[in-house]
Amino acid sequence: MVPLTFATRGIACAPPAGCEVELEVACSNCGLDPLCNVLDYAGEKSGIPDGLLLRHRQVARGETIFRMEDSFRSIFAVKQGSFKTFIPRPDRVAQLLGFHLPGELIGAGAIAGESYPCTARALENSRVCEIRLGRLPECGRPLQQVQQAIIELLGREVAFNNALIAALVHQSAEQRVAGFLLSLSERLQQRGMPWTEFNLSMSRSDIGNYLGLASETVSRTLTRFSKAGLIDVRHKRVCIIQPEALAEIILE
Amino acid sequence: MVPLTFATRGIACAPPAGCEVELEVACSNCGLDPLCNVLDYAGEKSGIPDGLLLRHRQVARGETIFRMEDSFRSIFAVKQGSFKTFIPRPDRVAQLLGFHLPGELIGAGAIAGESYPCTARALENSRVCEIRLGRLPECGRPLQQVQQAIIELLGREVAFNNALIAALVHQSAEQRVAGFLLSLSERLQQRGMPWTEFNLSMSRSDIGNYLGLASETVSRTLTRFSKAGLIDVRHKRVCIIQPEALAEIILE
DNA sequence: CGCGGGGTTGACGCACATCAAAGAGAGTGG
DNA sequence: CCACTCTCTTTGATGTGCGTCAACCCCGCG
């Protein structure tokens, strides 16, 4: 069965000077790399209008990069750290839509519309690249190729969401949590980040909200996995010990 | 809360001669109308290469218009009848992804990829329009506009799926079934079809599979709604009596 | 007429939500 | 450095929504 992920993927940028490079996704591993290549951003500002590409903006933990209903301006790529996207609800607790790891895109869902359909907030101190998509025509690149890149990007997103829906609806709590852990691990691996041991930057209730479980259930399931020797959890730190066993659980 | 739907929307075609027109979606209400307009298909075959647009193909109940892994060729628009899309599973029962009503698209999720991610099967005797998307460059239309139309189409799909995921994961059986009924009704209304009374062309177990419920639960919930006077169900025929009350249920 | 597949209805059990309370970290201030 | 608080996490006890199993019903079809 398809692991629980949700996806949007990032914008290529030059690596920064003198910070923990190992925790930052390389441009070649960033989901927006294809788009950046089309735009010829790989080389330093080669003919790019100023302010069209904002590299490595710092975002503090808890800060939001856009809110629901804000008019659409940019797509963001996570370079470092992590984000959550959610729909604030007047009456009830907010509805979590997804988590975004290094190399992944945020805001792609708004491309077709006028405004962002959700709010995006940093789960930890992070860095993002930003492309002012509305100003793309200025850059003089062939629009056709840019559009093609966007279509492929959205297509992956659609395919992904379909898989996610199919997976989520029928799975037990154990399967969802196992899938969630494997999904995080796979996505980190895909972007060239450490993937056997990593941080759960989101809270248990965020995970529960995302998976449709109570936070207590998430907690219980994690400790059960830990006692069974499948993983090691200490606070927010997770180590995947037996990925095959987790995969087994998902398959029932 | 967002009602349960999933969406892809259709290709504009000329209405057929001498068949139950009231059960067939008008071109102006078809989801692919924007794309058709860009291609200038509204008028009869104005400069369209032969075989690029196939209008009003008959599809018998149970017939599949494409299977998973088939290489991508076309997007389909339902003109009449209904379809289900699903992922066949070797081990277990098939996983249902969605239902497609008149005016809605099928196969849009494959645009970015090489092959269809699911199988599409007619739930009743139906009619579809088909656009050979791979051959679009031949038509001489500005590719840019076509791409823009596709981007918007995919964007809607992404937004829709996000809403669906958010809704599905947290809802009770009653909320899911109520949302499902309202979703069907709204989608029919949107396409100018009869929407207070209509056919549930799919089986109870299809609905259950789609909503992540047992078919018995779907059945029980429907009869409960019926006894409460919210709807009227007789076999496959449904009449929505108190849409407001159903909407109320969804909001908890 | 009998047969078969989908639909309905009931009885029962379990997985997970809910409620409650105690434990553990991260700040904050003395 | 140690209290103190606040939030997040863990763990336990209890209730319930829905899945599962099983029987029966209804309708279409040969």
XYZ file of C-alpha atoms (C1' of nucleotides) in Angstrom:
564
model
C 0.000 0.000 0.000
C 1.099 3.526 -0.669
C 2.833 5.208 2.261
C 1.367 8.355 3.693
C 2.891 11.359 2.132
C 1.686 14.394 0.369
C 3.903 16.240 -1.860
C 4.996 19.371 -3.330
C 8.602 19.818 -4.253
C 11.132 22.740 -4.190
C 13.133 25.551 -5.835
C 16.819 25.202 -6.581
C 19.139 27.674 -4.895
C 22.809 28.071 -4.195
C 23.907 26.620 -0.842
C 24.563 29.191 1.875
C 27.938 29.948 3.360
C 28.915 28.614 6.746
C 25.888 26.907 8.209
C 25.025 23.278 8.936
C 25.150 22.212 5.322
C 24.348 18.619 6.138
C 20.877 19.614 7.291
C 20.180 21.646 4.194
C 18.944 20.128 0.980
C 21.221 20.507 -2.018
C 19.853 22.383 -5.013
C 20.219 19.307 -7.179
C 17.930 17.465 -4.782
C 15.365 20.229 -4.548
C 11.935 19.651 -6.060
C 11.965 22.958 -7.865
C 15.214 22.159 -9.559
C 13.528 21.408 -12.898
C 11.789 24.753 -12.808
C 14.981 26.520 -11.775
C 16.836 24.872 -14.607
C 14.278 26.016 -17.115
C 14.691 29.506 -15.724
C 18.451 29.138 -15.815
C 18.748 30.063 -12.170
C 21.441 27.511 -11.595
C 24.120 30.026 -12.391
C 24.183 33.110 -10.210
C 21.638 35.781 -11.071
C 21.971 35.394 -14.818
C 19.541 37.944 -16.115
C 16.954 37.417 -13.431
C 14.946 40.510 -12.561
C 15.630 41.574 -9.020
C 13.268 40.279 -6.399
C 11.928 37.477 -8.556
C 13.893 34.800 -6.799
C 14.493 35.242 -3.086
C 17.086 32.802 -1.837
C 17.403 31.364 1.628
C 15.083 33.564 3.524
C 15.179 32.820 7.238
C 11.880 31.835 8.821
C 11.625 31.547 12.593
C 9.778 28.728 14.344
C 6.074 29.545 14.529
C 6.239 32.149 11.777
C 3.797 31.863 8.856
C 4.970 32.417 5.280
C 1.447 32.852 3.962
C -2.078 32.666 5.337
C -5.240 31.272 3.872
C -6.999 33.800 1.611
C -3.778 35.753 1.030
C -3.615 36.464 -2.677
C -1.214 34.134 -4.474
C 2.248 35.522 -5.136
C 4.910 32.901 -4.813
C 5.771 29.267 -4.559
C 8.146 28.416 -1.730
C 10.688 25.639 -1.477
C 11.875 24.443 1.916
C 15.664 24.450 2.049
C 16.075 23.698 5.723
C 13.728 22.910 8.581
C 10.070 21.990 8.096
C 6.600 23.443 7.745
C 2.997 22.475 8.241
C 0.072 23.611 6.124
C -3.388 23.786 7.636
C -6.841 25.257 7.314
C -7.723 27.402 10.321
C -11.271 26.710 11.482
C -13.361 29.258 13.287
C -15.341 26.765 15.363
C -13.008 23.853 15.871
C -9.351 22.994 15.958
C -7.372 23.662 12.772
C -7.311 20.983 10.070
C -3.826 19.847 9.128
C -3.192 19.269 5.440
C 0.438 18.238 5.334
C 4.059 18.561 6.377
C 6.766 19.944 4.126
C 10.362 18.772 4.389
C 13.534 20.160 2.800
C 13.354 20.067 -0.982
C 9.570 20.151 -1.047
C 7.286 22.888 -2.354
C 4.707 24.915 -0.476
C 1.932 26.835 -2.123
C 1.812 24.946 -5.422
C -1.865 24.240 -4.875
C -2.597 27.923 -5.274
C -1.155 28.247 -8.774
C -4.481 27.911 -10.505
C -6.421 30.033 -8.033
C -6.438 33.575 -6.812
C -5.352 32.918 -3.242
C -3.710 30.334 -1.007
C -6.086 27.604 0.137
C -4.298 27.140 3.470
C -1.852 28.661 5.941
C 1.821 27.593 6.110
C 3.752 27.777 9.399
C 7.336 26.856 10.277
C 7.653 23.973 12.739
C 11.223 24.981 13.565
C 13.704 27.623 12.509
C 13.879 27.156 8.755
C 15.029 28.581 5.453
C 13.055 28.861 2.231
C 13.562 29.927 -1.354
C 10.759 31.864 -2.978
C 9.830 32.307 -6.637
C 7.457 35.125 -7.510
C 5.489 33.091 -9.968
C 3.280 35.971 -10.994
C 6.327 37.757 -12.372
C 7.614 34.863 -14.427
C 6.682 36.411 -17.794
C 9.218 39.173 -17.057
C 12.138 36.818 -17.022
C 12.208 36.383 -20.776
C 12.358 32.598 -20.605
C 10.113 30.604 -22.916
C 6.849 30.429 -21.002
C 6.058 27.107 -22.617
C 8.809 25.272 -20.794
C 7.928 26.884 -17.502
C 4.329 25.852 -17.954
C 5.364 22.339 -18.817
C 7.400 22.125 -15.622
C 4.435 23.368 -13.612
C 2.117 20.851 -15.238
C 4.409 17.997 -14.292
C 4.719 19.332 -10.802
C 0.949 19.535 -10.379
C 0.506 16.147 -11.996
C 2.749 14.553 -9.387
C 0.787 16.305 -6.701
C -2.491 14.937 -8.037
C -1.139 11.412 -8.328
C 0.225 11.670 -4.837
C -2.980 12.877 -3.297
C -4.915 10.106 -4.967
C -2.567 7.562 -3.458
C -2.830 9.258 -0.096
C -6.611 9.214 -0.117
C -6.667 5.576 -1.090
C -4.245 4.739 1.702
C -5.654 6.862 4.514
C -9.266 5.857 4.354
C -8.801 2.151 4.940
C -5.828 1.898 7.251
C -5.690 1.131 10.963
C -3.884 3.385 13.433
C -0.756 1.213 13.316
C -0.706 1.243 9.535
C -1.110 5.002 9.406
C 1.674 5.706 11.866
C 3.982 3.170 10.227
C 3.219 4.692 6.843
C 3.806 8.158 8.186
C 7.238 7.267 9.556
C 8.267 5.502 6.355
C 6.985 8.397 4.307
C 9.098 10.890 6.233
C 12.106 8.622 5.960
C 11.688 8.074 2.223
C 11.199 11.737 1.526
C 14.334 12.636 3.467
C 16.297 9.964 1.643
C 15.000 11.237 -1.677
C 16.414 14.671 -0.875
C 19.764 13.394 0.309
C 19.127 14.103 3.991
C 19.819 11.751 6.917
C 16.879 9.366 6.871
C 17.388 6.527 9.340
C 17.462 8.916 12.263
C 15.705 12.268 12.196
C 13.579 14.758 14.096
C 9.824 14.643 14.435
C 9.565 18.408 14.373
C 5.773 18.295 14.590
C 3.849 17.580 17.783
C 1.972 14.336 18.425
C -1.319 16.126 18.056
C -0.221 17.541 14.702
C 0.529 14.009 13.565
C -2.784 12.816 14.950
C -4.654 15.614 13.257
C -2.952 14.828 9.957
C -3.604 11.090 10.204
C -7.086 11.369 11.636
C -6.095 9.898 15.014
C -6.121 11.135 18.592
C -2.722 12.301 19.820
C -2.880 9.644 22.553
C -3.230 6.961 19.922
C -0.186 8.279 18.069
C 1.802 8.254 21.281
C 0.696 4.741 22.228
C 1.445 3.407 18.766
C 4.929 4.910 18.772
C 5.786 3.356 22.129
C 4.374 0.021 20.943
C 6.639 0.171 17.888
C 9.518 1.117 20.140
C 8.915 -1.776 22.543
C 8.707 -4.118 19.568
C 12.171 -2.905 18.514
C 10.980 -1.471 15.205
C 12.012 2.057 16.027
C 13.645 4.050 18.769
C 11.854 7.150 20.034
C 13.256 9.593 22.525
C 11.334 12.851 22.697
C 11.288 14.253 19.192
C 14.151 12.069 17.965
C 13.277 8.956 15.965
C 15.476 6.178 14.696
C 14.038 3.715 12.188
C 15.506 0.333 13.116
C 13.473 -2.119 11.069
C 12.005 -0.365 8.036
C 11.038 -3.717 6.497
C 8.933 -4.581 9.522
C 7.165 -1.231 9.283
C 6.532 -1.822 5.598
C 5.157 -5.219 6.538
C 2.623 -3.614 8.865
C 1.329 -1.381 6.100
C 0.717 -4.341 3.839
C -1.331 -5.876 6.642
C -16.775 21.323 6.177
C -16.029 20.452 2.609
C -18.353 17.852 1.099
C -16.884 14.665 -0.252
C -16.123 14.939 -3.871
C -13.151 14.539 -6.076
C -13.031 16.196 -9.301
C -11.926 16.258 -12.756
C -14.051 18.032 -15.253
C -14.999 17.431 -18.904
C -14.616 18.094 -22.648
C -17.116 20.198 -24.554
C -18.890 18.445 -27.406
C -21.888 19.023 -29.597
C -25.110 17.491 -28.228
C -26.229 14.311 -30.008
C -29.358 13.966 -32.062
C -32.427 12.235 -30.689
C -31.503 10.728 -27.350
C -32.574 11.529 -23.769
C -31.079 14.984 -23.825
C -32.189 15.747 -20.282
C -29.785 13.130 -18.915
C -26.875 14.396 -20.960
C -24.722 17.289 -19.862
C -24.689 20.308 -22.171
C -21.347 21.340 -23.637
C -21.536 24.682 -21.917
C -21.753 22.850 -18.591
C -18.966 20.426 -19.353
C -15.724 20.706 -17.399
C -13.586 20.574 -20.493
C -15.386 23.479 -22.046
C -12.526 25.898 -21.335
C -10.084 23.603 -23.051
C -12.456 23.037 -25.932
C -12.890 26.747 -26.328
C -9.163 27.314 -26.481
C -9.005 24.649 -29.146
C -11.951 26.214 -30.917
C -13.841 22.948 -30.942
C -17.101 24.682 -30.216
C -17.810 25.072 -33.890
C -17.961 21.872 -35.899
C -14.626 20.349 -36.849
C -12.934 23.631 -37.645
C -9.498 22.570 -38.657
C -9.201 19.744 -36.172
C -7.091 16.822 -37.320
C -9.219 13.728 -37.677
C -9.308 11.419 -34.694
C -8.072 14.031 -32.259
C -11.467 14.615 -30.743
C -13.792 11.629 -30.512
C -17.294 12.712 -29.664
C -19.947 10.761 -27.868
C -18.445 7.352 -27.864
C -20.838 4.776 -26.417
C -19.540 2.844 -23.428
C -21.508 -0.139 -22.136
C -22.041 -0.812 -18.436
C -19.026 -2.655 -17.046
C -16.742 -1.648 -19.903
C -13.396 -0.023 -19.060
C -12.156 2.980 -21.030
C -8.600 2.588 -19.763
C -6.727 0.341 -17.359
C -4.004 1.099 -14.885
C -0.539 1.060 -16.493
C -1.983 1.712 -19.949
C 0.168 4.390 -21.527
C -1.482 7.790 -21.412
C -3.266 8.872 -24.572
C -6.399 10.805 -23.832
C -8.484 12.667 -21.349
C -12.145 11.653 -21.270
C -15.186 13.675 -20.357
C -18.350 11.952 -19.210
C -21.297 13.173 -21.270
C -23.872 10.740 -19.979
C -23.940 8.007 -17.349
C -21.230 7.560 -14.747
C -17.882 5.934 -14.100
C -15.752 4.745 -11.239
C -11.972 4.871 -11.085
C -10.086 2.366 -8.971
C -6.769 0.680 -8.354
C -6.961 -3.071 -8.857
C -5.155 -4.917 -6.075
C -3.640 -8.330 -6.526
C -4.162 -9.459 -2.941
C -7.215 -7.654 -1.750
C -10.366 -6.020 -3.039
C -9.908 -3.088 -5.441
C -9.410 0.399 -3.983
C -11.951 2.913 -5.212
C -10.628 6.376 -6.016
C -13.698 8.234 -7.186
C -16.902 8.494 -9.155
C -17.268 10.578 -12.299
C -20.557 12.195 -13.239
C -21.621 13.908 -16.480
C -19.445 16.927 -17.229
C -16.474 15.623 -15.263
C -13.082 14.540 -16.528
C -11.436 11.151 -16.281
C -7.729 10.563 -16.696
C -6.505 14.085 -15.955
C -4.245 12.713 -13.230
C -2.184 10.968 -15.888
C -1.255 14.129 -17.797
C 2.107 14.499 -16.161
C 2.971 10.806 -16.171
C 3.532 8.110 -18.701
C 0.545 5.940 -17.871
C -2.829 5.981 -16.160
C -2.613 5.559 -12.390
C -5.960 3.752 -12.180
C -8.633 1.898 -14.130
C -11.887 3.555 -15.227
C -15.089 1.518 -15.616
C -18.613 2.516 -16.618
C -21.211 2.043 -13.873
C -24.029 2.130 -16.420
C -24.413 2.573 -20.154
C -22.668 5.858 -20.803
C -21.230 8.227 -23.384
C -17.871 9.976 -23.327
C -15.918 12.508 -25.326
C -12.219 11.887 -25.752
C -9.346 14.259 -26.506
C -6.059 12.773 -27.682
C -3.945 15.054 -25.595
C -0.683 13.695 -26.930
C -1.602 14.991 -30.366
C -2.467 18.500 -29.267
C 0.608 20.128 -30.831
C -0.748 19.065 -34.218
C -3.815 21.210 -33.936
C -1.993 24.438 -34.588
C -3.499 26.203 -31.590
C -1.206 28.249 -29.363
C 0.187 25.662 -26.962
C 0.513 28.287 -24.269
C -3.229 28.712 -23.858
C -3.788 24.978 -23.853
C -1.172 24.589 -21.162
C -2.736 27.348 -19.135
C -6.106 25.610 -19.307
C -4.514 22.347 -18.188
C -2.753 24.071 -15.302
C -6.001 25.493 -14.031
C -7.663 22.149 -14.415
C -4.969 20.404 -12.400
C -4.942 23.191 -9.862
C -8.622 22.667 -9.186
C -7.987 18.958 -8.843
C -5.244 19.543 -6.278
C -7.366 21.961 -4.267
C -10.217 19.521 -4.382
C -8.193 16.569 -3.216
C -6.786 18.572 -0.342
C -10.283 19.418 0.775
C -11.324 15.804 0.372
C -8.460 14.508 2.470
C -9.162 17.028 5.190
C -12.813 16.046 5.222
C -12.529 12.282 4.966
C -10.048 11.648 7.712
C -11.996 13.172 10.559
C -15.610 12.472 9.723
C -17.977 9.917 11.209
C -19.922 7.471 9.059
C -22.998 9.710 9.086
C -20.983 12.735 8.066
C -19.302 10.869 5.233
C -22.533 9.519 3.798
C -24.288 12.881 4.170
C -21.334 14.582 2.502
C -21.318 12.015 -0.258
C -25.004 12.552 -1.052
C -24.660 16.332 -0.991
C -21.562 16.127 -3.141
C -23.353 14.099 -5.800
C -26.291 16.465 -5.672
C -24.155 19.586 -5.958
C -22.111 18.193 -8.793
C -25.246 17.283 -10.720
C -26.684 20.724 -10.116
C -23.445 22.322 -11.251
C -23.761 20.516 -14.589
C -27.416 21.337 -15.084
C -28.662 17.822 -14.377
C -31.595 16.847 -12.138
C -30.179 17.022 -8.637
C -32.893 16.597 -6.022
C -33.721 13.113 -7.237
C -31.165 10.924 -8.984
C -29.699 7.460 -9.349
C -27.046 5.929 -7.126
C -25.512 4.059 -10.022
C -22.794 2.595 -7.816
C -23.314 -0.291 -5.402
C -23.367 0.136 -1.623
C -20.010 -1.584 -1.355
C -18.531 0.802 -3.932
C -19.717 3.703 -1.803
C -18.355 2.043 1.307
C -15.032 1.370 -0.346
C -14.817 4.984 -1.487
C -15.751 6.396 1.918
C -13.760 3.903 3.953
C -16.865 2.260 5.435
C -18.363 -1.227 5.389
C -21.231 -1.615 2.939
C -23.494 -2.540 5.868
C -22.714 0.775 7.521
C -23.592 2.650 4.338
C -26.858 0.772 4.133
C -27.708 1.372 7.781
C -26.877 5.063 7.533
C -29.031 5.512 4.443
C -32.038 3.886 6.101
C -31.470 5.982 9.220
C -31.496 9.154 7.082
C -34.599 7.869 5.345
C -36.449 7.150 8.604
C -35.488 10.615 9.835
C -37.147 12.058 6.734
C -33.940 13.586 5.361
C -33.957 11.556 2.168
C -36.003 8.956 0.384
C -34.238 5.806 -0.804
C -35.776 3.087 -2.893
C -33.256 0.682 -4.371
C -30.885 2.836 -6.400
C -33.178 5.860 -6.511
C -32.492 8.677 -4.062
C -34.464 11.808 -3.348
C -32.860 14.517 -1.233
C -35.652 15.929 0.939
C -33.836 18.088 3.491
C -30.445 19.141 2.102
C -30.048 21.674 4.920
C -30.375 18.948 7.523
C -27.724 16.884 5.735
C -25.444 19.897 5.606
C -26.075 20.329 9.316
C -24.849 16.805 9.989
C -21.595 17.471 8.187
C -20.922 20.515 10.342
C -21.358 18.323 13.398
C -39.908 -21.771 -10.697
C -35.413 -21.811 -8.473
C -31.119 -19.527 -8.332
C -27.776 -15.786 -7.348
C -26.074 -11.261 -6.188
C -26.813 -7.143 -3.937
C -29.270 -5.016 -0.012
C -31.056 -4.964 4.708
C -31.093 -6.036 9.546
C -29.440 -7.904 13.955
C -25.880 -9.555 17.458
C -21.357 -9.154 19.034
C -16.531 -7.637 19.696
C -12.734 -4.701 19.100
C -10.050 -0.642 17.900
C -9.837 3.724 18.901
C -11.797 8.174 21.097
C -12.477 10.258 25.318
C -11.618 11.487 29.960
C -8.342 11.921 33.552
C -4.007 12.363 35.820
C 0.740 12.092 36.298
C 5.516 12.787 34.119
C 9.006 15.288 31.421
C 11.281 19.396 28.983
C 11.850 24.093 27.900
C 11.521 28.644 29.416
C 11.326 32.231 33.023
C 12.472 34.584 36.985
C 14.423 34.788 41.532
C 21.582 27.220 40.671
C 16.967 25.951 41.872
C 11.691 26.587 42.052
C 7.881 27.470 39.101
C 4.902 27.297 35.195
C 3.328 25.911 30.728
C 3.006 22.801 27.217
C 3.641 18.444 25.314
C 3.784 13.558 26.168
C 2.772 9.336 28.269
C -0.092 5.981 30.492
C -4.356 4.084 32.398
C -9.522 3.372 32.649
C -13.792 3.519 30.360
C -17.120 3.995 26.674
C -18.727 3.590 21.852
C -18.880 3.666 16.745
C -18.304 0.806 13.394
C -16.436 -3.609 11.429
C -17.450 -8.415 11.228
C -20.255 -12.397 10.943
C -24.554 -14.316 9.877
C -29.240 -14.689 8.485
C -32.802 -13.096 5.716
C -34.955 -10.412 2.062
C -35.715 -8.562 -2.416
C -35.376 -8.376 -7.249
C -33.778 -9.852 -11.790
C -32.768 -13.601 -14.762
C -32.388 -18.028 -16.915
